[in-house]
Amino acid sequence: MNPTTPRRTFVKQLGVLTASALAVPTIIPGSALGKNGFVAPSDRINLAFIGAGNQAGNDARGFLDDPRVQITTICDINKESSGYWNGKVAGREFIMKMVDDFYSEKHGKKFKSTKGVLDFREVLEAKNVDAVEVVTPDHWHAIPVLMAAANKKDIYCQKPLTLTVSEGRAMADAVKKYGIVFQTGSQQRSGKEFRRVCELVRNGRIGKLQTVICGLPGGTPDFGKTGHLTETVPVPKDFDYDTWLGPAPEAPYSPSRTHVNYRWNLDYSGGMVTDWGGHHPDIAQWGLGMDHTGPVKIQNPSSVWSDHPVWNTATEFYFECIYENGVKLIVTNEAEQGVTFIGSEGKAWVTRGKYKVTPEKLDDTVISPGEINLYKSDNHYRNFIDCVISREETVAPCEVGHRSITISHLGNIAMMLNRDLEWDPVAERFPNNFAANQFLHRQMREPWGALYRKYLV
């Protein structure tokens, strides 16, 4: 690397060489990274985290193992507190310490790697940040993603990708316009068992596909151990609650509303329907070959909704998605967890770490090079970095993530209205249905609404 060449230019130059040699992104061998796999600091990808909750900790560990990455910035409006997964502690200072401790142990001396930031806009305007992970609550995905794309930052964004359908369309359009490498955190696409089953289905091993069943968890589990803390209380000293609400409606503070339990309130998320909707329905779309489209009808919605003082998402749910080719996709909490593909000659069920094909002999078949060979990724984090370097598309790009989570949004809308709905996957509208179309976007609280509109493309 020429000392005068900016890191991002170097990465793109390297990508030209990589892309010319490889048909699809693969993990770069250590020999290409220098002696013993060492990557010079000037060549590493500087990665910033926007969000420092429990998932940020999980993802940071995934990126720390990659020598091509340097985590340099942790941004969150909460300094540090409990209320995250299983009631444990997380927050800006907590994740910063975790990252610094990793690098200190790696280098054998005290190592200060990360900068703590409260305002995500500072991160997105920083010239020395190459890529960002947006790992905030769902209602806070769209604005940072639009701004990151406009500032030419590559993006890893956690699932569920958006709060609404229109936000997903805006994000996908911005990523496309600015040529951004984007990875949706639907990591099951990097699982060999999911790829295997989807290849069997796509290549007709179970015959003509008829029905797909996505079994998701139900309920509103008290992940943060704060479900009983529903009364309005003073906001903690080191927590900027007003910014945490951001574009969502103003609401009194209670511990049950924030951190990991935010997902049980429709102002910030969509309950289990969207929380797991970024996983199993995503695999259903992959197996269906419908990554860039969607169903044409949502029917037979049925649901039970939480009666908690703060939480209001569906605890029990069922809806059917009908595709133009006649295949029916069922999403429910009443089925075995995982994805079941049912065809005219057999069926295949898959969940994390295992799968089963019936009849068993179907699993003995080999997918030949001339058949449909799906994108192979064995590590979701490395796949993102591979593509930042190669400038190739990731295994879970923005358009795909948007189309997958749209399934869950459509189901929630049908269940809230308690009616069947026609859907146009090209226009991404409900034909001649004013009431349903009102749910495609949420009114954003100012000044965040203006900021969102500023970055629409």
Tab-separated table of C-alpha atoms in Angstrom:
chain	number	residue	atom	x	y	z
A	1	MET	CA	0.000	0.000	0.000
A	2	ASN	CA	1.380	3.363	-1.021
A	3	PRO	CA	1.728	5.512	2.153
A	4	THR	CA	-0.209	8.295	0.445
A	5	THR	CA	-3.121	6.062	-0.562
A	6	PRO	CA	-6.182	6.457	1.708
A	7	ARG	CA	-7.349	3.212	3.337
A	8	ARG	CA	-10.709	3.185	1.530
A	9	THR	CA	-9.007	3.639	-1.839
A	10	PHE	CA	-6.632	0.795	-0.993
A	11	VAL	CA	-9.534	-1.457	-0.024
A	12	LYS	CA	-11.318	-0.754	-3.294
A	13	GLN	CA	-8.112	-1.341	-5.301
A	14	LEU	CA	-7.624	-4.641	-3.537
A	15	GLY	CA	-11.240	-5.455	-4.309
A	16	VAL	CA	-10.607	-5.100	-8.054
A	17	LEU	CA	-7.857	-7.723	-7.840
A	18	THR	CA	-9.951	-10.001	-5.621
A	19	ALA	CA	-13.079	-9.746	-7.741
A	20	SER	CA	-11.182	-10.592	-10.921
A	21	ALA	CA	-9.870	-13.811	-9.393
A	22	LEU	CA	-12.942	-15.073	-7.560
A	23	ALA	CA	-16.437	-15.876	-8.785
A	24	VAL	CA	-17.882	-15.323	-5.285
A	25	PRO	CA	-16.366	-13.829	-2.131
A	26	THR	CA	-14.301	-16.237	-0.053
A	27	ILE	CA	-12.256	-15.864	3.092
A	28	ILE	CA	-8.883	-14.370	2.180
A	29	PRO	CA	-6.038	-16.728	3.179
A	30	GLY	CA	-3.611	-15.604	5.839
A	31	SER	CA	-0.784	-15.591	3.283
A	32	ALA	CA	-2.484	-12.687	1.554
A	33	LEU	CA	-2.465	-10.712	4.777
A	34	GLY	CA	1.281	-10.656	5.250
A	35	LYS	CA	3.606	-12.720	7.417
A	36	ASN	CA	1.712	-14.983	9.833
A	37	GLY	CA	-1.572	-13.409	8.751
A	38	PHE	CA	-0.517	-9.975	10.072
A	39	VAL	CA	-2.328	-6.962	8.680
A	40	ALA	CA	-0.648	-3.591	8.955
A	41	PRO	CA	-2.689	-1.040	10.939
A	42	SER	CA	-2.849	1.213	7.867
A	43	ASP	CA	-4.527	-1.588	5.919
A	44	ARG	CA	-7.158	-2.598	8.473
A	45	ILE	CA	-10.815	-1.698	8.135
A	46	ASN	CA	-11.815	0.701	10.895
A	47	LEU	CA	-15.183	-0.432	12.213
A	48	ALA	CA	-17.511	1.595	14.450
A	49	PHE	CA	-20.490	0.298	16.393
A	50	ILE	CA	-23.674	2.368	16.634
A	51	GLY	CA	-25.430	0.664	19.526
A	52	ALA	CA	-23.868	-1.102	22.504
A	53	GLY	CA	-26.426	-3.556	23.823
A	54	ASN	CA	-26.188	-7.314	24.210
A	55	GLN	CA	-26.151	-8.005	20.451
A	56	ALA	CA	-23.335	-5.486	20.000
A	57	GLY	CA	-21.268	-7.543	22.424
A	58	ASN	CA	-21.968	-10.734	20.474
A	59	ASP	CA	-21.124	-9.131	17.144
A	60	ALA	CA	-18.012	-7.374	18.433
A	61	ARG	CA	-16.618	-10.761	19.442
A	62	GLY	CA	-17.283	-11.984	15.910
A	63	PHE	CA	-15.352	-9.108	14.338
A	64	LEU	CA	-12.516	-9.109	16.891
A	65	ASP	CA	-11.357	-12.485	15.566
A	66	ASP	CA	-10.724	-10.994	12.117
A	67	PRO	CA	-7.217	-9.452	11.833
A	68	ARG	CA	-8.389	-7.282	8.931
A	69	VAL	CA	-10.665	-5.333	11.296
A	70	GLN	CA	-9.951	-2.749	13.972
A	71	ILE	CA	-12.915	-1.784	16.166
A	72	THR	CA	-12.255	1.875	16.845
A	73	THR	CA	-15.518	3.448	18.032
A	74	ILE	CA	-18.428	2.480	20.263
A	75	CYS	CA	-21.451	4.796	20.109
A	76	ASP	CA	-24.418	4.595	22.470
A	77	ILE	CA	-26.536	7.013	24.472
A	78	ASN	CA	-26.411	4.687	27.484
A	79	LYS	CA	-23.115	4.729	29.379
A	80	GLU	CA	-23.634	1.403	31.164
A	81	SER	CA	-26.474	-0.338	32.974
A	82	SER	CA	-28.276	-3.607	33.577
A	83	GLY	CA	-31.511	-4.476	31.776
A	84	TYR	CA	-29.979	-6.249	28.814
A	85	TRP	CA	-30.003	-9.982	28.020
A	86	ASN	CA	-30.929	-12.003	31.108
A	87	GLY	CA	-30.721	-8.774	33.110
A	88	LYS	CA	-27.001	-8.417	32.486
A	89	VAL	CA	-24.974	-5.244	31.999
A	90	ALA	CA	-24.168	-3.608	28.644
A	91	GLY	CA	-23.755	-0.089	27.278
A	92	ARG	CA	-21.059	2.095	25.782
A	93	GLU	CA	-18.420	1.751	28.516
A	94	PHE	CA	-19.057	-1.980	28.908
A	95	ILE	CA	-18.473	-2.789	25.215
A	96	MET	CA	-15.483	-0.439	25.040
A	97	LYS	CA	-13.842	-2.285	27.925
A	98	MET	CA	-14.559	-5.644	26.326
A	99	VAL	CA	-12.883	-4.565	23.073
A	100	ASP	CA	-9.907	-2.922	24.800
A	101	ASP	CA	-9.376	-5.990	26.991
A	102	PHE	CA	-9.307	-8.206	23.897
A	103	TYR	CA	-6.680	-6.097	22.159
A	104	SER	CA	-4.661	-5.730	25.361
A	105	GLU	CA	-4.479	-9.492	25.779
A	106	LYS	CA	-3.679	-9.931	22.100
A	107	HIS	CA	-0.791	-7.432	22.220
A	108	GLY	CA	0.421	-8.423	25.675
A	109	LYS	CA	0.193	-4.889	27.007
A	110	LYS	CA	-2.387	-2.289	27.919
A	111	PHE	CA	-4.091	-1.311	24.698
A	112	LYS	CA	-6.608	1.491	24.245
A	113	SER	CA	-8.411	0.925	20.975
A	114	THR	CA	-11.869	2.410	21.220
A	115	LYS	CA	-13.345	5.862	21.379
A	116	GLY	CA	-16.663	6.362	23.149
A	117	VAL	CA	-19.221	8.518	21.329
A	118	LEU	CA	-22.755	9.584	22.285
A	119	ASP	CA	-23.954	11.070	18.961
A	120	PHE	CA	-24.082	8.670	16.006
A	121	ARG	CA	-23.742	11.606	13.595
A	122	GLU	CA	-20.181	12.130	14.820
A	123	VAL	CA	-19.394	8.550	13.861
A	124	LEU	CA	-20.900	8.822	10.394
A	125	GLU	CA	-19.041	12.044	9.616
A	126	ALA	CA	-15.652	10.714	10.779
A	127	LYS	CA	-13.168	10.318	7.924
A	128	ASN	CA	-11.275	7.530	9.690
A	129	VAL	CA	-14.303	5.207	9.954
A	130	ASP	CA	-14.597	2.805	7.011
A	131	ALA	CA	-17.590	0.718	8.067
A	132	VAL	CA	-20.275	0.747	10.725
A	133	GLU	CA	-22.508	-1.764	12.422
A	134	VAL	CA	-25.958	-0.431	13.242
A	135	VAL	CA	-27.116	-2.511	16.204
A	136	THR	CA	-29.743	-0.253	17.752
A	137	PRO	CA	-33.427	-0.970	18.455
A	138	ASP	CA	-35.416	-1.418	15.235
A	139	HIS	CA	-36.920	2.083	15.220
A	140	TRP	CA	-33.383	3.475	15.110
A	141	HIS	CA	-32.108	1.578	12.055
A	142	ALA	CA	-33.286	3.682	9.133
A	143	ILE	CA	-31.769	7.087	9.904
A	144	PRO	CA	-28.196	5.908	10.679
A	145	VAL	CA	-28.249	3.587	7.657
A	146	LEU	CA	-29.359	6.357	5.281
A	147	MET	CA	-26.712	8.708	6.660
A	148	ALA	CA	-23.993	6.034	6.590
A	149	ALA	CA	-24.758	5.255	2.962
A	150	ALA	CA	-24.607	8.942	2.024
A	151	ASN	CA	-21.244	9.179	3.806
A	152	LYS	CA	-19.956	6.125	1.892
A	153	LYS	CA	-19.636	3.886	4.934
A	154	ASP	CA	-20.151	0.183	4.381
A	155	ILE	CA	-22.833	-1.181	6.703
A	156	TYR	CA	-23.589	-4.275	8.764
A	157	CYS	CA	-27.105	-3.776	10.134
A	158	GLN	CA	-28.764	-6.104	12.597
A	159	LYS	CA	-32.120	-7.761	12.004
A	160	PRO	CA	-35.001	-7.162	11.976
A	161	LEU	CA	-33.876	-4.725	9.320
A	162	THR	CA	-36.596	-2.094	9.737
A	163	LEU	CA	-39.606	-0.972	11.708
A	164	THR	CA	-41.722	-0.417	8.574
A	165	VAL	CA	-41.864	-1.439	4.922
A	166	SER	CA	-41.204	2.091	3.643
A	167	GLU	CA	-38.055	2.391	5.762
A	168	GLY	CA	-36.748	-0.816	4.209
A	169	ARG	CA	-37.377	0.482	0.710
A	170	ALA	CA	-35.596	3.744	1.552
A	171	MET	CA	-32.581	1.889	2.948
A	172	ALA	CA	-32.301	-0.485	-0.009
A	173	ASP	CA	-32.538	2.421	-2.470
A	174	ALA	CA	-29.821	4.394	-0.653
A	175	VAL	CA	-27.462	1.413	-0.452
A	176	LYS	CA	-27.910	0.826	-4.175
A	177	LYS	CA	-27.430	4.467	-5.118
A	178	TYR	CA	-24.194	4.913	-3.170
A	179	GLY	CA	-22.697	1.516	-3.999
A	180	ILE	CA	-22.461	0.460	-0.364
A	181	VAL	CA	-21.561	-3.039	0.796
A	182	PHE	CA	-24.334	-4.099	3.160
A	183	GLN	CA	-24.857	-7.138	5.335
A	184	THR	CA	-28.139	-7.860	7.117
A	185	GLY	CA	-27.574	-9.652	10.418
A	186	SER	CA	-29.725	-12.621	9.366
A	187	GLN	CA	-26.831	-14.949	10.098
A	188	GLN	CA	-28.697	-18.162	9.309
A	189	ARG	CA	-27.751	-17.573	5.648
A	190	SER	CA	-24.196	-18.375	6.724
A	191	GLY	CA	-25.285	-21.692	8.265
A	192	LYS	CA	-24.435	-24.802	6.235
A	193	GLU	CA	-27.609	-26.644	7.254
A	194	PHE	CA	-29.840	-23.820	5.965
A	195	ARG	CA	-27.927	-23.595	2.699
A	196	ARG	CA	-28.114	-27.385	2.242
A	197	VAL	CA	-31.876	-27.551	2.721
A	198	CYS	CA	-32.535	-24.548	0.502
A	199	GLU	CA	-30.405	-26.074	-2.260
A	200	LEU	CA	-32.336	-29.351	-2.022
A	201	VAL	CA	-35.620	-27.459	-2.261
A	202	ARG	CA	-34.516	-25.123	-5.042
A	203	ASN	CA	-33.268	-28.090	-7.106
A	204	GLY	CA	-36.537	-29.990	-6.809
A	205	ARG	CA	-35.390	-32.805	-4.537
A	206	ILE	CA	-38.688	-32.737	-2.609
A	207	GLY	CA	-40.721	-32.317	-5.796
A	208	LYS	CA	-43.011	-29.416	-6.531
A	209	LEU	CA	-43.010	-27.078	-3.542
A	210	GLN	CA	-46.457	-26.638	-2.032
A	211	THR	CA	-46.240	-25.263	1.501
A	212	VAL	CA	-43.618	-23.703	3.765
A	213	ILE	CA	-44.135	-23.446	7.524
A	214	CYS	CA	-42.116	-21.062	9.703
A	215	GLY	CA	-42.378	-21.938	13.370
A	216	LEU	CA	-41.372	-18.955	15.518
A	217	PRO	CA	-41.344	-18.547	19.306
A	218	GLY	CA	-44.333	-16.860	20.906
A	219	GLY	CA	-44.890	-14.755	23.994
A	220	THR	CA	-43.035	-11.745	25.368
A	221	PRO	CA	-40.203	-13.234	27.460
A	222	ASP	CA	-38.763	-10.907	30.081
A	223	PHE	CA	-35.245	-10.974	28.643
A	224	GLY	CA	-34.122	-7.888	30.562
A	225	LYS	CA	-35.650	-8.904	33.911
A	226	THR	CA	-37.463	-5.554	33.903
A	227	GLY	CA	-40.983	-6.590	32.910
A	228	HIS	CA	-42.363	-5.758	36.346
A	229	LEU	CA	-40.851	-2.248	36.293
A	230	THR	CA	-43.699	-0.527	34.462
A	231	GLU	CA	-44.205	2.577	36.618
A	232	THR	CA	-42.878	5.929	35.445
A	233	VAL	CA	-39.600	6.740	37.219
A	234	PRO	CA	-36.795	9.292	36.750
A	235	VAL	CA	-34.477	8.635	33.801
A	236	PRO	CA	-31.073	7.263	34.918
A	237	LYS	CA	-28.297	9.833	34.991
A	238	ASP	CA	-26.154	8.444	32.164
A	239	PHE	CA	-28.978	7.462	29.809
A	240	ASP	CA	-30.228	9.919	27.145
A	241	TYR	CA	-33.767	8.598	27.031
A	242	ASP	CA	-35.133	11.339	24.766
A	243	THR	CA	-32.611	10.417	22.079
A	244	TRP	CA	-33.311	6.727	22.692
A	245	LEU	CA	-36.963	7.429	21.806
A	246	GLY	CA	-35.736	9.396	18.797
A	247	PRO	CA	-38.297	9.198	15.966
A	248	ALA	CA	-40.739	7.172	18.102
A	249	PRO	CA	-43.634	8.890	19.909
A	250	GLU	CA	-42.927	10.589	23.212
A	251	ALA	CA	-43.559	8.216	26.131
A	252	PRO	CA	-42.858	8.196	29.880
A	253	TYR	CA	-39.725	6.361	30.963
A	254	SER	CA	-39.930	3.004	32.671
A	255	PRO	CA	-37.226	0.299	32.698
A	256	SER	CA	-39.565	-2.217	31.046
A	257	ARG	CA	-39.714	-0.048	27.909
A	258	THR	CA	-36.035	0.069	26.987
A	259	HIS	CA	-32.920	-2.007	26.334
A	260	VAL	CA	-33.518	-5.641	25.355
A	261	ASN	CA	-37.266	-5.577	26.166
A	262	TYR	CA	-37.948	-2.784	23.659
A	263	ARG	CA	-38.977	-5.477	21.165
A	264	TRP	CA	-42.315	-5.997	22.903
A	265	ASN	CA	-43.609	-2.511	22.059
A	266	LEU	CA	-44.926	-1.676	18.575
A	267	ASP	CA	-43.433	1.827	18.686
A	268	TYR	CA	-39.964	0.273	18.557
A	269	SER	CA	-40.342	-3.227	17.096
A	270	GLY	CA	-42.853	-5.921	16.145
A	271	GLY	CA	-42.573	-8.595	18.834
A	272	MET	CA	-41.590	-12.164	18.074
A	273	VAL	CA	-43.144	-11.792	14.612
A	274	THR	CA	-40.313	-9.480	13.556
A	275	ASP	CA	-37.669	-10.514	16.098
A	276	TRP	CA	-37.569	-14.005	14.567
A	277	GLY	CA	-38.976	-12.754	11.274
A	278	GLY	CA	-35.448	-11.803	10.261
A	279	HIS	CA	-34.472	-15.463	10.572
A	280	HIS	CA	-36.918	-18.225	9.589
A	281	PRO	CA	-39.038	-16.275	7.053
A	282	ASP	CA	-35.727	-15.120	5.556
A	283	ILE	CA	-34.750	-18.758	5.007
A	284	ALA	CA	-38.215	-19.428	3.591
A	285	GLN	CA	-37.683	-16.683	1.012
A	286	TRP	CA	-34.271	-18.157	0.168
A	287	GLY	CA	-35.703	-21.637	-0.351
A	288	LEU	CA	-38.600	-20.229	-2.349
A	289	GLY	CA	-36.273	-18.275	-4.641
A	290	MET	CA	-38.189	-15.110	-3.815
A	291	ASP	CA	-35.346	-12.944	-2.495
A	292	HIS	CA	-36.355	-9.910	-4.567
A	293	THR	CA	-40.110	-10.129	-4.363
A	294	GLY	CA	-42.810	-11.369	-2.003
A	295	PRO	CA	-46.320	-12.763	-1.630
A	296	VAL	CA	-49.407	-11.400	-3.328
A	297	LYS	CA	-51.842	-12.095	-0.499
A	298	ILE	CA	-51.901	-12.327	3.303
A	299	GLN	CA	-54.811	-14.373	4.607
A	300	ASN	CA	-56.377	-16.023	7.651
A	301	PRO	CA	-54.686	-13.826	10.264
A	302	SER	CA	-55.209	-14.818	13.887
A	303	SER	CA	-53.561	-13.333	16.963
A	304	VAL	CA	-53.546	-12.705	20.697
A	305	TRP	CA	-51.954	-9.474	21.911
A	306	SER	CA	-50.101	-8.698	25.124
A	307	ASP	CA	-52.092	-7.041	27.932
A	308	HIS	CA	-48.922	-5.858	29.685
A	309	PRO	CA	-48.980	-2.163	30.767
A	310	VAL	CA	-46.079	-1.313	28.396
A	311	TRP	CA	-45.774	-4.231	25.989
A	312	ASN	CA	-48.375	-4.570	23.222
A	313	THR	CA	-47.045	-6.991	20.574
A	314	ALA	CA	-48.616	-10.298	19.529
A	315	THR	CA	-47.964	-13.194	21.898
A	316	GLU	CA	-49.747	-15.753	19.697
A	317	PHE	CA	-49.949	-15.425	15.930
A	318	TYR	CA	-50.827	-17.143	12.676
A	319	PHE	CA	-50.987	-15.868	9.100
A	320	GLU	CA	-50.586	-17.256	5.600
A	321	CYS	CA	-48.707	-15.680	2.700
A	322	ILE	CA	-49.742	-16.746	-0.798
A	323	TYR	CA	-47.231	-16.348	-3.632
A	324	GLU	CA	-48.074	-15.840	-7.277
A	325	ASN	CA	-46.999	-19.424	-8.060
A	326	GLY	CA	-49.513	-20.754	-5.531
A	327	VAL	CA	-47.069	-21.717	-2.776
A	328	LYS	CA	-48.375	-21.033	0.726
A	329	LEU	CA	-46.053	-19.748	3.490
A	330	ILE	CA	-47.429	-20.119	7.030
A	331	VAL	CA	-45.931	-18.100	9.892
A	332	THR	CA	-47.021	-19.138	13.372
A	333	ASN	CA	-45.907	-19.727	16.927
A	334	GLU	CA	-47.888	-22.984	16.956
A	335	ALA	CA	-45.531	-25.025	14.731
A	336	GLU	CA	-42.211	-26.695	15.499
A	337	GLN	CA	-39.546	-24.019	15.550
A	338	GLY	CA	-37.642	-23.866	12.295
A	339	VAL	CA	-38.568	-23.934	8.618
A	340	THR	CA	-40.431	-26.857	7.033
A	341	PHE	CA	-40.603	-27.141	3.239
A	342	ILE	CA	-43.326	-29.517	2.001
A	343	GLY	CA	-43.233	-30.745	-1.571
A	344	SER	CA	-45.038	-33.306	-3.719
A	345	GLU	CA	-42.298	-35.914	-3.152
A	346	GLY	CA	-41.027	-35.183	0.341
A	347	LYS	CA	-40.279	-32.537	2.910
A	348	ALA	CA	-37.324	-30.880	4.608
A	349	TRP	CA	-37.140	-29.288	8.059
A	350	VAL	CA	-34.259	-27.125	9.239
A	351	THR	CA	-33.364	-25.196	12.347
A	352	ARG	CA	-30.084	-24.026	13.836
A	353	GLY	CA	-27.518	-26.800	13.858
A	354	LYS	CA	-29.646	-29.563	12.345
A	355	TYR	CA	-32.005	-30.558	9.565
A	356	LYS	CA	-34.052	-33.548	8.471
A	357	VAL	CA	-35.156	-34.632	4.998
A	358	THR	CA	-38.009	-37.073	4.344
A	359	PRO	CA	-37.558	-39.568	2.794
A	360	GLU	CA	-33.991	-39.761	4.095
A	361	LYS	CA	-32.558	-40.947	0.772
A	362	LEU	CA	-33.177	-37.457	-0.662
A	363	ASP	CA	-30.305	-36.189	1.458
A	364	ASP	CA	-27.888	-38.554	-0.324
A	365	THR	CA	-28.114	-36.594	-3.549
A	366	VAL	CA	-25.320	-34.283	-4.595
A	367	ILE	CA	-25.980	-30.802	-5.968
A	368	SER	CA	-23.979	-30.691	-9.188
A	369	PRO	CA	-22.162	-27.607	-10.536
A	370	GLY	CA	-24.801	-27.275	-13.262
A	371	GLU	CA	-27.643	-26.994	-10.738
A	372	ILE	CA	-28.591	-24.116	-8.422
A	373	ASN	CA	-25.656	-23.585	-6.086
A	374	LEU	CA	-26.550	-20.993	-3.488
A	375	TYR	CA	-24.162	-18.369	-2.156
A	376	LYS	CA	-21.724	-20.027	0.232
A	377	SER	CA	-20.783	-18.204	3.410
A	378	ASP	CA	-19.567	-19.991	6.536
A	379	ASN	CA	-19.042	-16.891	8.689
A	380	HIS	CA	-21.417	-13.930	8.520
A	381	TYR	CA	-18.919	-11.412	9.896
A	382	ARG	CA	-16.060	-12.536	7.672
A	383	ASN	CA	-18.365	-12.544	4.665
A	384	PHE	CA	-19.075	-8.857	5.293
A	385	ILE	CA	-15.382	-7.985	5.534
A	386	ASP	CA	-14.553	-10.138	2.491
A	387	CYS	CA	-17.079	-8.097	0.539
A	388	VAL	CA	-15.887	-4.751	1.900
A	389	ILE	CA	-12.562	-5.688	0.334
A	390	SER	CA	-13.837	-7.326	-2.862
A	391	ARG	CA	-16.817	-4.948	-3.342
A	392	GLU	CA	-18.946	-8.011	-4.122
A	393	GLU	CA	-22.465	-8.499	-2.762
A	394	THR	CA	-22.822	-10.146	0.658
A	395	VAL	CA	-24.866	-13.253	1.430
A	396	ALA	CA	-27.628	-11.090	2.999
A	397	PRO	CA	-27.704	-7.732	1.156
A	398	CYS	CA	-30.072	-4.895	1.989
A	399	GLU	CA	-32.682	-5.612	-0.680
A	400	VAL	CA	-32.908	-9.229	0.464
A	401	GLY	CA	-33.128	-8.276	4.135
A	402	HIS	CA	-35.853	-5.778	3.318
A	403	ARG	CA	-37.914	-8.270	1.337
A	404	SER	CA	-37.604	-10.894	4.075
A	405	ILE	CA	-38.718	-8.679	6.966
A	406	THR	CA	-41.565	-7.331	4.823
A	407	ILE	CA	-43.203	-10.750	5.343
A	408	SER	CA	-43.391	-10.067	9.082
A	409	HIS	CA	-44.601	-6.496	8.632
A	410	LEU	CA	-47.400	-7.677	6.336
A	411	GLY	CA	-48.404	-10.323	8.863
A	412	ASN	CA	-48.518	-7.828	11.721
A	413	ILE	CA	-50.613	-5.429	9.638
A	414	ALA	CA	-53.079	-8.160	8.657
A	415	MET	CA	-53.375	-9.281	12.271
A	416	MET	CA	-53.850	-5.736	13.575
A	417	LEU	CA	-56.609	-5.134	11.026
A	418	ASN	CA	-57.879	-8.724	11.388
A	419	ARG	CA	-58.527	-9.073	7.686
A	420	ASP	CA	-57.137	-10.667	4.524
A	421	LEU	CA	-55.012	-8.338	2.417
A	422	GLU	CA	-53.910	-8.208	-1.211
A	423	TRP	CA	-50.270	-7.164	-1.691
A	424	ASP	CA	-48.416	-5.824	-4.735
A	425	PRO	CA	-44.743	-6.818	-4.262
A	426	VAL	CA	-43.639	-4.626	-7.175
A	427	ALA	CA	-45.265	-1.382	-6.033
A	428	GLU	CA	-44.976	-2.493	-2.374
A	429	ARG	CA	-48.491	-1.310	-1.648
A	430	PHE	CA	-51.849	-2.772	-0.665
A	431	PRO	CA	-53.999	-2.205	-3.782
A	432	ASN	CA	-57.018	-0.025	-3.045
A	433	ASN	CA	-56.653	-0.360	0.724
A	434	PHE	CA	-56.148	2.999	2.396
A	435	ALA	CA	-56.293	1.628	5.957
A	436	ALA	CA	-53.602	-0.993	5.405
A	437	ASN	CA	-51.326	1.403	3.521
A	438	GLN	CA	-51.248	3.694	6.548
A	439	PHE	CA	-49.166	1.053	8.349
A	440	LEU	CA	-46.413	1.079	5.734
A	441	HIS	CA	-44.827	4.121	7.365
A	442	ARG	CA	-44.821	5.583	10.857
A	443	GLN	CA	-44.937	9.296	11.557
A	444	MET	CA	-41.529	10.264	12.945
A	445	ARG	CA	-41.094	12.634	15.853
A	446	GLU	CA	-39.171	15.795	15.025
A	447	PRO	CA	-36.408	16.710	14.480
A	448	TRP	CA	-35.701	13.116	13.500
A	449	GLY	CA	-38.396	13.018	10.833
A	450	ALA	CA	-36.752	15.919	9.028
A	451	LEU	CA	-33.379	14.201	9.229
A	452	TYR	CA	-34.849	11.020	7.756
A	453	ARG	CA	-36.460	12.927	4.888
A	454	LYS	CA	-33.222	14.793	4.200
A	455	TYR	CA	-31.427	11.563	3.329
A	456	LEU	CA	-34.120	9.907	1.233
A	457	VAL	CA	-32.914	9.222	-2.302
